[in-house]
Structures are given as structure tokens and as C-alpha cells.
PDB file of C-alpha atoms in Angstrom:
ATOM      1  CA  MET K 280      29.302  68.248  99.828  1.00  0.00           C
ATOM      2  CA  ALA K 281      29.491  64.623 100.987  1.00  0.00           C
ATOM      3  CA  GLY K 282      29.813  62.160  98.141  1.00  0.00           C
ATOM      4  CA  ALA K 283      30.133  64.925  95.533  1.00  0.00           C
ATOM      5  CA  TRP K 284      32.030  63.934  92.448  1.00  0.00           C
ATOM      6  CA  ILE K 285      35.310  65.898  92.118  1.00  0.00           C
ATOM      7  CA  PRO K 286      36.942  65.858  88.682  1.00  0.00           C
ATOM      8  CA  GLN K 287      40.359  64.102  88.772  1.00  0.00           C
ATOM      9  CA  GLY K 288      42.264  67.165  87.563  1.00  0.00           C
ATOM     10  CA  ILE K 289      40.972  69.364  90.369  1.00  0.00           C
ATOM     11  CA  ARG K 290      41.605  66.701  93.009  1.00  0.00           C
ATOM     12  CA  GLY K 291      45.168  66.256  91.657  1.00  0.00           C
ATOM     13  CA  GLY K 292      45.563  70.037  91.661  1.00  0.00           C
ATOM     14  CA  ALA K 293      44.554  70.241  95.294  1.00  0.00           C
ATOM     15  CA  VAL K 294      47.154  67.611  96.253  1.00  0.00           C
ATOM     16  CA  LYS K 295      49.804  69.495  94.273  1.00  0.00           C
ATOM     17  CA  THR K 296      48.894  72.727  96.048  1.00  0.00           C
ATOM     18  CA  ASP K 297      49.093  71.028  99.433  1.00  0.00           C
ATOM     19  CA  ARG K 298      52.550  69.659  98.626  1.00  0.00           C
ATOM     20  CA  LYS K 299      53.723  73.043  97.381  1.00  0.00           C
ATOM     21  CA  SER K 300      52.314  74.642 100.503  1.00  0.00           C
ATOM     22  CA  TRP K 301      54.252  72.266 102.731  1.00  0.00           C
ATOM     23  CA  ILE K 302      57.481  72.741 100.780  1.00  0.00           C
ATOM     24  CA  GLU K 303      56.991  76.466 101.107  1.00  0.00           C
ATOM     25  CA  ARG K 304      56.411  76.228 104.836  1.00  0.00           C
ATOM     26  CA  LEU K 305      59.386  73.951 105.428  1.00  0.00           C
ATOM     27  CA  LEU K 306      61.683  76.151 103.383  1.00  0.00           C
ATOM     28  CA  GLY K 307      60.344  79.250 105.138  1.00  0.00           C
ATOM     29  CA  TRP K 308      60.892  77.779 108.589  1.00  0.00           C
ATOM     30  CA  GLY K 309      64.255  76.378 107.578  1.00  0.00           C
ATOM     31  CA  PHE K 310      65.553  79.685 106.286  1.00  0.00           C
ATOM     32  CA  GLY K 311      63.971  81.512 109.198  1.00  0.00           C
ATOM     33  CA  LEU K 312      65.895  79.395 111.698  1.00  0.00           C
ATOM     34  CA  LEU K 313      69.070  79.522 109.603  1.00  0.00           C
ATOM     35  CA  LEU K 314      69.047  83.307 109.339  1.00  0.00           C
ATOM     36  CA  ILE K 315      68.315  83.799 113.033  1.00  0.00           C
ATOM     37  CA  TYR K 316      71.067  81.367 114.006  1.00  0.00           C
ATOM     38  CA  ALA K 317      73.563  82.923 111.560  1.00  0.00           C
ATOM     39  CA  SER K 318      72.843  86.481 112.669  1.00  0.00           C
ATOM     40  CA  TRP K 319      72.867  85.955 116.417  1.00  0.00           C
ATOM     41  CA  GLY K 320      76.646  85.750 116.924  1.00  0.00           C
ATOM     42  CA  LYS K 321      77.271  88.523 114.429  1.00  0.00           C
ATOM     43  CA  ILE K 322      74.882  90.972 116.106  1.00  0.00           C
ATOM     44  CA  PHE K 323      76.790  90.721 119.386  1.00  0.00           C
ATOM     45  CA  ASN K 324      80.296  90.578 117.860  1.00  0.00           C
ATOM     46  CA  PRO K 325      80.109  93.094 115.005  1.00  0.00           C
ATOM     47  CA  LEU K 326      83.825  93.882 115.008  1.00  0.00           C
ATOM     48  CA  ASP K 327      84.714  90.256 114.299  1.00  0.00           C
ATOM     49  CA  PHE K 328      82.159  90.263 111.501  1.00  0.00           C
ATOM     50  CA  ALA K 329      83.563  93.529 110.121  1.00  0.00           C
ATOM     51  CA  ARG K 330      86.984  91.905 109.989  1.00  0.00           C
ATOM     52  CA  ALA K 331      85.490  88.885 108.194  1.00  0.00           C
ATOM     53  CA  VAL K 332      83.819  91.193 105.654  1.00  0.00           C
ATOM     54  CA  GLU K 333      87.051  93.086 105.087  1.00  0.00           C
ATOM     55  CA  ASN K 334      88.896  89.785 104.508  1.00  0.00           C
ATOM     56  CA  TYR K 335      86.903  89.282 101.310  1.00  0.00           C
ATOM     57  CA  ARG K 336      88.743  92.348  99.933  1.00  0.00           C
ATOM     58  CA  VAL K 337      85.663  93.642  98.177  1.00  0.00           C
ATOM     59  CA  VAL K 338      84.991  96.636 100.414  1.00  0.00           C
ATOM     60  CA  GLY K 339      87.376  98.645 102.575  1.00  0.00           C
ATOM     61  CA  TYR K 340      87.500  98.979 106.348  1.00  0.00           C
ATOM     62  CA  SER K 341      84.946 101.779 106.545  1.00  0.00           C
ATOM     63  CA  LEU K 342      82.243 100.011 104.539  1.00  0.00           C
ATOM     64  CA  SER K 343      82.887  96.753 106.325  1.00  0.00           C
ATOM     65  CA  LEU K 344      82.079  98.521 109.615  1.00  0.00           C
ATOM     66  CA  TYR K 345      78.755  99.797 108.300  1.00  0.00           C
ATOM     67  CA  THR K 346      77.959  96.399 106.818  1.00  0.00           C
ATOM     68  CA  ALA K 347      78.644  94.794 110.178  1.00  0.00           C
ATOM     69  CA  ALA K 348      76.380  97.325 111.883  1.00  0.00           C
ATOM     70  CA  PHE K 349      73.255  96.557 109.880  1.00  0.00           C
ATOM     71  CA  LEU K 350      73.529  93.320 107.861  1.00  0.00           C
ATOM     72  CA  PRO K 351      73.200  90.880 110.779  1.00  0.00           C
ATOM     73  CA  MET K 352      70.068  92.720 111.943  1.00  0.00           C
ATOM     74  CA  LEU K 353      68.632  92.489 108.430  1.00  0.00           C
ATOM     75  CA  GLU K 354      69.280  88.741 108.465  1.00  0.00           C
ATOM     76  CA  PHE K 355      67.649  88.449 111.897  1.00  0.00           C
ATOM     77  CA  LEU K 356      64.515  90.396 110.959  1.00  0.00           C
ATOM     78  CA  THR K 357      64.171  88.509 107.674  1.00  0.00           C
ATOM     79  CA  GLY K 358      64.502  85.231 109.563  1.00  0.00           C
ATOM     80  CA  LEU K 359      61.803  86.307 112.012  1.00  0.00           C
ATOM     81  CA  LEU K 360      59.428  87.219 109.209  1.00  0.00           C
ATOM     82  CA  LEU K 361      59.983  83.914 107.429  1.00  0.00           C
ATOM     83  CA  LEU K 362      59.501  81.957 110.639  1.00  0.00           C
ATOM     84  CA  ALA K 363      56.317  83.842 111.476  1.00  0.00           C
ATOM     85  CA  GLY K 364      55.044  83.662 107.910  1.00  0.00           C
ATOM     86  CA  VAL K 365      54.544  87.426 107.783  1.00  0.00           C
ATOM     87  CA  TRP K 366      55.347  89.588 104.715  1.00  0.00           C
ATOM     88  CA  LYS K 367      56.546  86.450 102.982  1.00  0.00           C
ATOM     89  CA  ASP K 368      56.883  88.212  99.629  1.00  0.00           C
ATOM     90  CA  ALA K 369      59.372  90.749 100.985  1.00  0.00           C
ATOM     91  CA  ALA K 370      61.143  88.339 103.324  1.00  0.00           C
ATOM     92  CA  SER K 371      61.674  85.679 100.645  1.00  0.00           C
ATOM     93  CA  LEU K 372      63.027  88.236  98.182  1.00  0.00           C
ATOM     94  CA  VAL K 373      65.443  89.673 100.764  1.00  0.00           C
ATOM     95  CA  ASN K 374      66.464  86.130 101.667  1.00  0.00           C
ATOM     96  CA  LEU K 375      67.130  85.348  98.006  1.00  0.00           C
ATOM     97  CA  CYS K 376      69.214  88.516  97.614  1.00  0.00           C
ATOM     98  CA  LEU K 377      71.217  87.698 100.733  1.00  0.00           C
ATOM     99  CA  MET K 378      71.924  84.138  99.583  1.00  0.00           C
ATOM    100  CA  ALA K 379      72.893  85.397  96.119  1.00  0.00           C
ATOM    101  CA  VAL K 380      75.281  87.994  97.558  1.00  0.00           C
ATOM    102  CA  PHE K 381      76.853  85.448  99.922  1.00  0.00           C
ATOM    103  CA  LEU K 382      77.298  83.036  97.023  1.00  0.00           C
ATOM    104  CA  ILE K 383      79.000  85.688  94.892  1.00  0.00           C
ATOM    105  CA  LEU K 384      81.312  86.663  97.745  1.00  0.00           C
ATOM    106  CA  VAL K 385      82.284  83.084  98.529  1.00  0.00           C
ATOM    107  CA  ALA K 386      82.747  82.265  94.831  1.00  0.00           C
ATOM    108  CA  GLN K 387      85.007  85.249  94.202  1.00  0.00           C
ATOM    109  CA  ALA K 388      87.013  84.492  97.351  1.00  0.00           C
ATOM    110  CA  ALA K 389      87.458  80.882  96.238  1.00  0.00           C
ATOM    111  CA  ALA K 390      88.411  81.987  92.721  1.00  0.00           C
ATOM    112  CA  ARG K 391      91.023  84.393  94.114  1.00  0.00           C
ATOM    113  CA  GLY K 392      92.383  81.690  96.410  1.00  0.00           C
ATOM    114  CA  LEU K 393      91.719  83.675  99.593  1.00  0.00           C
ATOM    115  CA  ASP K 394      92.394  81.553 102.657  1.00  0.00           C
ATOM    116  CA  ILE K 395      89.764  83.107 104.913  1.00  0.00           C
ATOM    117  CA  GLU K 396      86.812  82.153 107.066  1.00  0.00           C
ATOM    118  CA  CYS K 397      83.453  82.807 105.467  1.00  0.00           C
ATOM    119  CA  GLY K 398      82.076  84.792 108.430  1.00  0.00           C
ATOM    120  CA  CYS K 399      78.634  83.297 107.791  1.00  0.00           C
ATOM    121  CA  PHE K 400      78.024  82.138 111.355  1.00  0.00           C
ATOM    122  CA  GLY K 401      80.249  84.483 113.319  1.00  0.00           C
ATOM    123  CA  SER K 402      82.981  82.715 115.258  1.00  0.00           C
ATOM    124  CA  GLU K 403      81.766  79.269 114.141  1.00  0.00           C
ATOM    125  CA  SER K 404      82.436  79.970 110.468  1.00  0.00           C
ATOM    126  CA  GLN K 405      84.180  77.518 108.187  1.00  0.00           C
ATOM    127  CA  THR K 406      87.104  78.206 105.905  1.00  0.00           C
ATOM    128  CA  ILE K 407      86.168  78.891 102.309  1.00  0.00           C
ATOM    129  CA  GLY K 408      86.598  75.896 100.064  1.00  0.00           C
ATOM    130  CA  PRO K 409      84.681  73.641  97.641  1.00  0.00           C
ATOM    131  CA  LEU K 410      82.371  72.411 100.416  1.00  0.00           C
ATOM    132  CA  LYS K 411      81.458  75.939 101.466  1.00  0.00           C
ATOM    133  CA  LEU K 412      80.860  76.909  97.869  1.00  0.00           C
ATOM    134  CA  ALA K 413      78.578  73.916  97.320  1.00  0.00           C
ATOM    135  CA  GLU K 414      76.706  74.776 100.513  1.00  0.00           C
ATOM    136  CA  ASN K 415      76.141  78.335  99.336  1.00  0.00           C
ATOM    137  CA  ILE K 416      74.969  77.172  95.914  1.00  0.00           C
ATOM    138  CA  LEU K 417      72.426  74.941  97.628  1.00  0.00           C
ATOM    139  CA  TYR K 418      71.180  77.764  99.857  1.00  0.00           C
ATOM    140  CA  ALA K 419      70.830  80.095  96.877  1.00  0.00           C
ATOM    141  CA  LEU K 420      68.892  77.444  94.952  1.00  0.00           C
ATOM    142  CA  LEU K 421      66.514  76.737  97.838  1.00  0.00           C
ATOM    143  CA  ALA K 422      66.034  80.457  98.418  1.00  0.00           C
ATOM    144  CA  PHE K 423      65.088  80.824  94.761  1.00  0.00           C
ATOM    145  CA  ILE K 424      62.601  77.962  95.021  1.00  0.00           C
ATOM    146  CA  LEU K 425      61.017  79.527  98.108  1.00  0.00           C
ATOM    147  CA  TRP K 426      60.720  82.888  96.416  1.00  0.00           C
ATOM    148  CA  ARG K 427      59.136  81.350  93.305  1.00  0.00           C
ATOM    149  CA  LEU K 428      56.663  79.373  95.369  1.00  0.00           C
ATOM    150  CA  ILE K 429      55.547  82.460  97.242  1.00  0.00           C
ATOM    151  CA  ARG K 430      55.441  84.545  94.089  1.00  0.00           C
ATOM    152  CA  SER K 431      53.221  82.015  92.375  1.00  0.00           C
ATOM    153  CA  ARG K 432      50.531  82.439  95.025  1.00  0.00           C
ATOM    154  CA  PRO K 433      47.404  84.447  94.192  1.00  0.00           C
ATOM    155  CA  ALA K 434      47.613  88.195  94.729  1.00  0.00           C
ATOM    156  CA  GLY K 435      46.915  89.183  98.320  1.00  0.00           C
ATOM    157  CA  TYR K 436      48.133  85.860  99.694  1.00  0.00           C
ATOM    158  CA  ALA K 437      51.858  86.505  99.990  1.00  0.00           C
ATOM    159  CA  GLY K 438      51.514  89.030 102.763  1.00  0.00           C
ATOM    160  CA  ARG K 439      49.002  87.150 104.875  1.00  0.00           C
ATOM    161  CA  LEU K 440      49.761  85.209 108.034  1.00  0.00           C
TER     162      LEU K 440
ATOM    163  CA  MET V 178      55.039  97.831  94.699  1.00  0.00           C
ATOM    164  CA  LYS V 179      53.797  96.667  98.077  1.00  0.00           C
ATOM    165  CA  THR V 180      56.694  94.215  98.239  1.00  0.00           C
ATOM    166  CA  PHE V 181      59.264  96.933  97.659  1.00  0.00           C
ATOM    167  CA  ARG V 182      57.670  99.184 100.260  1.00  0.00           C
ATOM    168  CA  ARG V 183      57.939  96.340 102.739  1.00  0.00           C
ATOM    169  CA  ILE V 184      61.557  95.737 101.788  1.00  0.00           C
ATOM    170  CA  LEU V 185      62.309  99.421 102.218  1.00  0.00           C
ATOM    171  CA  PHE V 186      60.680  99.395 105.645  1.00  0.00           C
ATOM    172  CA  LEU V 187      62.637  96.265 106.553  1.00  0.00           C
ATOM    173  CA  GLY V 188      65.872  97.953 105.471  1.00  0.00           C
ATOM    174  CA  VAL V 189      65.211 101.068 107.523  1.00  0.00           C
ATOM    175  CA  LEU V 190      64.252  98.954 110.522  1.00  0.00           C
ATOM    176  CA  ALA V 191      67.408  96.851 110.152  1.00  0.00           C
ATOM    177  CA  VAL V 192      69.635  99.938 110.051  1.00  0.00           C
ATOM    178  CA  SER V 193      67.909 101.561 113.047  1.00  0.00           C
ATOM    179  CA  ALA V 194      67.800  98.413 115.138  1.00  0.00           C
ATOM    180  CA  GLY V 195      71.363  97.520 114.154  1.00  0.00           C
ATOM    181  CA  LEU V 196      72.707 100.888 115.243  1.00  0.00           C
ATOM    182  CA  ALA V 197      70.632 100.838 118.440  1.00  0.00           C
ATOM    183  CA  VAL V 198      71.838  97.376 119.460  1.00  0.00           C
ATOM    184  CA  ASN V 199      75.371  98.356 118.549  1.00  0.00           C
ATOM    185  CA  ARG V 200      75.103 101.362 120.840  1.00  0.00           C
ATOM    186  CA  ILE V 201      74.153  99.363 123.919  1.00  0.00           C
ATOM    187  CA  ASN V 202      76.361  96.354 123.150  1.00  0.00           C
ATOM    188  CA  PRO V 203      79.623  96.638 125.138  1.00  0.00           C
ATOM    189  CA  ARG V 204      81.396  94.744 122.330  1.00  0.00           C
ATOM    190  CA  GLY V 205      79.742  96.858 119.648  1.00  0.00           C
ATOM    191  CA  ILE V 206      81.434  99.090 117.092  1.00  0.00           C
ATOM    192  CA  PRO V 207      82.321 102.355 118.840  1.00  0.00           C
ATOM    193  CA  TRP V 208      80.182 105.222 117.581  1.00  0.00           C
ATOM    194  CA  ARG V 209      83.177 107.444 117.135  1.00  0.00           C
ATOM    195  CA  LEU V 210      84.594 104.840 114.775  1.00  0.00           C
ATOM    196  CA  LEU V 211      81.503 104.967 112.590  1.00  0.00           C
ATOM    197  CA  LEU V 212      81.654 108.772 112.610  1.00  0.00           C
ATOM    198  CA  LEU V 213      85.390 108.863 111.963  1.00  0.00           C
ATOM    199  CA  THR V 214      84.985 106.916 108.729  1.00  0.00           C
ATOM    200  CA  TRP V 215      83.153 109.917 107.304  1.00  0.00           C
ATOM    201  CA  THR V 216      85.602 112.558 108.454  1.00  0.00           C
ATOM    202  CA  ALA V 217      88.943 110.798 108.173  1.00  0.00           C
ATOM    203  CA  GLY V 218      91.352 112.378 105.751  1.00  0.00           C
ATOM    204  CA  THR V 219      94.802 113.911 105.996  1.00  0.00           C
ATOM    205  CA  GLY V 220      96.266 117.112 104.619  1.00  0.00           C
ATOM    206  CA  SER V 221      99.819 117.265 103.228  1.00  0.00           C
ATOM    207  CA  GLY V 222     101.150 118.538 106.553  1.00  0.00           C
ATOM    208  CA  GLU V 223      99.848 115.486 108.292  1.00  0.00           C
ATOM    209  CA  ARG V 224     101.747 112.942 106.248  1.00  0.00           C
ATOM    210  CA  THR V 225     105.338 111.885 106.693  1.00  0.00           C
ATOM    211  CA  THR V 226     107.255 110.024 104.019  1.00  0.00           C
ATOM    212  CA  ALA V 227     109.144 106.888 104.971  1.00  0.00           C
ATOM    213  CA  GLU V 228     112.448 108.665 104.269  1.00  0.00           C
ATOM    214  CA  ASP V 229     111.630 111.586 106.583  1.00  0.00           C
ATOM    215  CA  ALA V 230     110.366 109.184 109.204  1.00  0.00           C
ATOM    216  CA  TYR V 231     113.609 107.206 108.986  1.00  0.00           C
ATOM    217  CA  ILE V 232     115.645 110.384 109.489  1.00  0.00           C
ATOM    218  CA  GLY V 233     113.402 111.280 112.418  1.00  0.00           C
ATOM    219  CA  MET V 234     113.976 107.817 113.859  1.00  0.00           C
ATOM    220  CA  MET V 235     117.765 108.214 113.570  1.00  0.00           C
ATOM    221  CA  ASP V 236     117.524 111.587 115.324  1.00  0.00           C
ATOM    222  CA  GLN V 237     115.301 109.946 117.940  1.00  0.00           C
ATOM    223  CA  LYS V 238     112.712 112.635 117.401  1.00  0.00           C
ATOM    224  CA  MET V 239     109.775 110.436 116.496  1.00  0.00           C
ATOM    225  CA  VAL V 240     107.586 107.892 118.232  1.00  0.00           C
ATOM    226  CA  PHE V 241     106.102 105.301 115.906  1.00  0.00           C
ATOM    227  CA  ILE V 242     102.646 104.010 116.754  1.00  0.00           C
ATOM    228  CA  ASP V 243     101.642 100.681 115.266  1.00  0.00           C
ATOM    229  CA  LEU V 244      97.855 100.583 114.843  1.00  0.00           C
ATOM    230  CA  ARG V 245      97.596  96.924 113.851  1.00  0.00           C
ATOM    231  CA  ASP V 246      96.573  94.125 116.164  1.00  0.00           C
ATOM    232  CA  GLY V 247      98.949  92.377 118.538  1.00  0.00           C
ATOM    233  CA  GLN V 248      99.400  89.372 116.293  1.00  0.00           C
ATOM    234  CA  ALA V 249     100.626  91.441 113.337  1.00  0.00           C
ATOM    235  CA  PHE V 250     102.841  93.501 115.642  1.00  0.00           C
ATOM    236  CA  GLY V 251     104.326  90.330 117.062  1.00  0.00           C
ATOM    237  CA  ILE V 252     105.437  89.205 113.591  1.00  0.00           C
ATOM    238  CA  ASP V 253     107.346  92.395 112.861  1.00  0.00           C
ATOM    239  CA  HIS V 254     107.081  96.144 113.287  1.00  0.00           C
ATOM    240  CA  ILE V 255     109.112  99.329 112.902  1.00  0.00           C
ATOM    241  CA  SER V 256     112.001  99.325 115.368  1.00  0.00           C
ATOM    242  CA  ASP V 257     111.036 100.742 118.764  1.00  0.00           C
ATOM    243  CA  ALA V 258     107.412 101.232 117.666  1.00  0.00           C
ATOM    244  CA  THR V 259     104.673 101.242 120.287  1.00  0.00           C
ATOM    245  CA  LEU V 260     101.677  98.986 119.792  1.00  0.00           C
ATOM    246  CA  MET V 261      98.271 100.686 119.997  1.00  0.00           C
ATOM    247  CA  PRO V 262      95.637  98.574 118.231  1.00  0.00           C
ATOM    248  CA  PHE V 263      93.224 100.967 116.588  1.00  0.00           C
ATOM    249  CA  LEU V 264      90.129  99.304 117.970  1.00  0.00           C
ATOM    250  CA  ASP V 265      91.459  99.682 121.511  1.00  0.00           C
ATOM    251  CA  LEU V 266      92.186 103.318 120.788  1.00  0.00           C
ATOM    252  CA  ALA V 267      88.702 103.883 119.348  1.00  0.00           C
ATOM    253  CA  ARG V 268      87.041 102.191 122.340  1.00  0.00           C
ATOM    254  CA  HIS V 269      89.177 103.913 124.970  1.00  0.00           C
ATOM    255  CA  PRO V 270      90.566 107.212 123.649  1.00  0.00           C
ATOM    256  CA  GLY V 271      91.137 108.223 127.271  1.00  0.00           C
ATOM    257  CA  SER V 272      94.138 105.897 127.296  1.00  0.00           C
ATOM    258  CA  LEU V 273      96.012 108.678 125.441  1.00  0.00           C
ATOM    259  CA  ASP V 274      95.727 111.020 128.411  1.00  0.00           C
ATOM    260  CA  GLY V 275      99.025 109.925 129.932  1.00  0.00           C
ATOM    261  CA  TRP V 276     100.961 110.388 126.709  1.00  0.00           C
ATOM    262  CA  ASP V 277     103.454 113.239 126.207  1.00  0.00           C
ATOM    263  CA  ARG V 278     101.827 115.772 123.898  1.00  0.00           C
ATOM    264  CA  GLU V 279     105.144 117.454 123.077  1.00  0.00           C
ATOM    265  CA  LYS V 280     106.490 114.396 121.257  1.00  0.00           C
ATOM    266  CA  THR V 281     106.081 113.760 117.528  1.00  0.00           C
ATOM    267  CA  TYR V 282     104.000 110.709 116.741  1.00  0.00           C
ATOM    268  CA  VAL V 283     103.947 108.846 113.441  1.00  0.00           C
ATOM    269  CA  LEU V 284     101.008 106.512 112.939  1.00  0.00           C
ATOM    270  CA  TYR V 285     101.049 103.555 110.614  1.00  0.00           C
ATOM    271  CA  ASP V 286      99.094 100.566 109.416  1.00  0.00           C
ATOM    272  CA  PHE V 287     100.423  97.915 107.058  1.00  0.00           C
ATOM    273  CA  ASP V 288      98.795  99.136 103.881  1.00  0.00           C
ATOM    274  CA  ALA V 289      99.457 102.650 102.565  1.00  0.00           C
ATOM    275  CA  LYS V 290      95.825 102.902 101.435  1.00  0.00           C
ATOM    276  CA  SER V 291      94.425 102.067 104.873  1.00  0.00           C
ATOM    277  CA  ARG V 292      92.237 104.796 106.369  1.00  0.00           C
ATOM    278  CA  ILE V 293      92.916 103.632 109.896  1.00  0.00           C
ATOM    279  CA  PRO V 294      95.914 105.937 110.495  1.00  0.00           C
ATOM    280  CA  ALA V 295      93.863 108.940 109.307  1.00  0.00           C
ATOM    281  CA  MET V 296      91.066 108.016 111.701  1.00  0.00           C
ATOM    282  CA  ALA V 297      93.547 107.566 114.537  1.00  0.00           C
ATOM    283  CA  LEU V 298      95.100 110.936 113.675  1.00  0.00           C
ATOM    284  CA  ASN V 299      91.714 112.627 113.985  1.00  0.00           C
ATOM    285  CA  LEU V 300      91.172 110.918 117.320  1.00  0.00           C
ATOM    286  CA  MET V 301      94.527 112.089 118.662  1.00  0.00           C
ATOM    287  CA  LYS V 302      94.026 115.626 117.424  1.00  0.00           C
ATOM    288  CA  ALA V 303      90.685 115.703 119.182  1.00  0.00           C
ATOM    289  CA  ARG V 304      92.534 114.782 122.403  1.00  0.00           C
ATOM    290  CA  GLY V 305      94.926 117.722 122.013  1.00  0.00           C
ATOM    291  CA  PHE V 306      97.880 116.169 120.198  1.00  0.00           C
ATOM    292  CA  ARG V 307      99.439 118.592 117.700  1.00  0.00           C
ATOM    293  CA  ASN V 308     102.522 116.748 116.412  1.00  0.00           C
ATOM    294  CA  VAL V 309     100.889 113.749 114.786  1.00  0.00           C
ATOM    295  CA  SER V 310     101.267 112.473 111.263  1.00  0.00           C
ATOM    296  CA  VAL V 311     100.622 109.414 109.165  1.00  0.00           C
ATOM    297  CA  LEU V 312     103.340 107.327 107.559  1.00  0.00           C
ATOM    298  CA  SER V 313     102.503 107.835 103.858  1.00  0.00           C
ATOM    299  CA  GLU V 314     103.713 104.501 102.542  1.00  0.00           C
ATOM    300  CA  GLY V 315     102.568 102.420 105.498  1.00  0.00           C
ATOM    301  CA  PHE V 316     104.595  99.597 106.998  1.00  0.00           C
ATOM    302  CA  ALA V 317     104.623  97.893 103.598  1.00  0.00           C
ATOM    303  CA  GLY V 318     106.493 100.853 102.109  1.00  0.00           C
ATOM    304  CA  TRP V 319     108.831 100.931 105.102  1.00  0.00           C
ATOM    305  CA  LEU V 320     109.723  97.274 104.507  1.00  0.00           C
ATOM    306  CA  GLU V 321     110.204  97.840 100.762  1.00  0.00           C
ATOM    307  CA  ARG V 322     112.828 100.470 101.506  1.00  0.00           C
ATOM    308  CA  GLY V 323     114.669  98.102 103.843  1.00  0.00           C
ATOM    309  CA  PHE V 324     114.348 100.396 106.849  1.00  0.00           C
ATOM    310  CA  PRO V 325     114.903  98.842 110.275  1.00  0.00           C
ATOM    311  CA  ARG V 326     112.298  96.598 111.812  1.00  0.00           C
ATOM    312  CA  GLU V 327     112.017  94.365 114.848  1.00  0.00           C
ATOM    313  CA  PHE V 328     110.533  90.935 115.273  1.00  0.00           C
ATOM    314  CA  GLY V 329     108.396  89.719 118.111  1.00  0.00           C
ATOM    315  CA  GLY V 330     106.721  91.721 120.855  1.00  0.00           C
ATOM    316  CA  ALA V 331     103.268  91.894 122.416  1.00  0.00           C
ATOM    317  CA  LEU V 332     100.712  89.431 120.985  1.00  0.00           C
TER     318      LEU V 332
END
């Protein structure tokens, strides 16, 4: 209503919600674009990605092939959902799990002194080192923030467009 | 609960779409490779120890097939071995058609634990090769025993 008095707390709360909403959107779009970009090269060159997975020496050749067959597509679909703002609850949780797994893999490779490429962006991947590790920590942190923001929404919101 | 149902659906969709794209992608993982990973395994008659393989080499009765990539082969390989990168073999098994099926072939990768030689063995048996075996200790075991190797070759 025009000229209606709005208590300070509620007005402040509305501003806070707007800010949170924008952070959520930016993070969602950012991760959406990142995942789509990262998955694109890997979808069309799965054998290179399988070799990159095997280089981490966590799984053998067979499992690395299966990982290469489906993981890039999972990244791509998750990226699409985040970009479109659809099924944000599921997409943000999958995104968080992916970032956590990538962080663990990079950390263990760095700890073991493996001189390998990370395989994160297909043929444009960087060698694993302190910079790569810091980058992955940042991604995992931002993914966690995005997930928490979406989770804190009222029930029935997280799945809506 | 709804979230996990969505995640499950996403997972199933990712697997299906991934396999479908892989099927039509000319640079995709060959289907027979994905199937071979389930069936690969060797019986005792299909494995040759490094010592027996060395004797076979001296008697010129064996043909060694190096399943690694060209770069690894170029560094070193078993003397007189033939390079056949496994991925090339999996993509184009028809390339074996001109090979002599009466000869004895010994397949090897670097690591003794690698499943690649077993998968290649299955492929060759499917193409009618009877005298095929896997080098039990791999190229690593061959090197440990000081058996002859060559340097350089196709890259």
C-alpha cells in the first residue's frame, strides 16, 4: 500500500533476501556455465578423459572408461539445470558432490606428488599444483554456499523455475 | 526425498545420454571395450611366464605384441615386439585379419596387473586366434629379469 509504514526489521530482511537471491543466481549461472564448459571437451573426447582419470591412480582402466562414459554428461546436465534454474535442489547438491570429489582427487594427487594434468577441462587442463588445489578449494566452497542458499529457501521453492 | 528422486533421475539420464552420445561419437569409447571390461580374464593356459616367453623368443617361436601407446613403445619395448596400441585394436579389430593365425602371440602391457592384455586376448580369440597368451609379469617383470629390450621405434 502506498505510504504504508514497514517496520525496519522487515525492510532490512527484504534487502537481505534480495542480496541472497542475487548471490544464488550468480553462483547458479556461474557454475552452470563452468560445468557446461568443462564437460564439453570431455564428452567428445572420452578416451582422453579416461586416461586422465586413470592417471590419478585411484581407479583402474576399466572403471576409468565407465567414468569417462557418464561423468561428463552428468556435469553437462547439472550445468544446464543450474543455468535454467530448474531442480535447483538436486542440481546444487550434485554440483557440490562433484566439486568435493574433484577436490579430494586433486588433493590426493598433490599429496602423492603425481605430475599429471587434472583433466578438469579436457585437453585444456592444467597440471596439478598448489594453484590448482587452491582453485578447487574455492570451487568447493562456492558450491557449498550455493547449496546452503538453495536449501535455506522455503519448502516448494527449490524446484521452481 | 524429492531431491533424491531427482538426483536418481539425473543419474540415470546421464548414464543413458552418455552411452548414447558415446555410441554415435566417432572418437567415443568403443562399445566392445566397455563390454570387454566385464568379460576380460585369463585362465592358466592363457598366461606365459617371462621365463617361458624368453625361451620362446630365443627359439623364435613367439611374436610379442606391445599394447601400449606409441610413445611408451618408442622409449623401450621387448626386442622385436610389434606395436599394436590397444585402443587402435579395440576400434579396428578387423586390422587383425591379415595376421598369421598359426603363430604364437604373447600380449603385454607395462604393468602385470593391467587388464588390457586380457581384453586384447579376448578380442583376438573372437577373431579366430588360438595361440594367444598374456605375459604374466608384464613388461615391468621382463625388465626386472634383465631380458632383452630395444629402444626407439614407432611414436
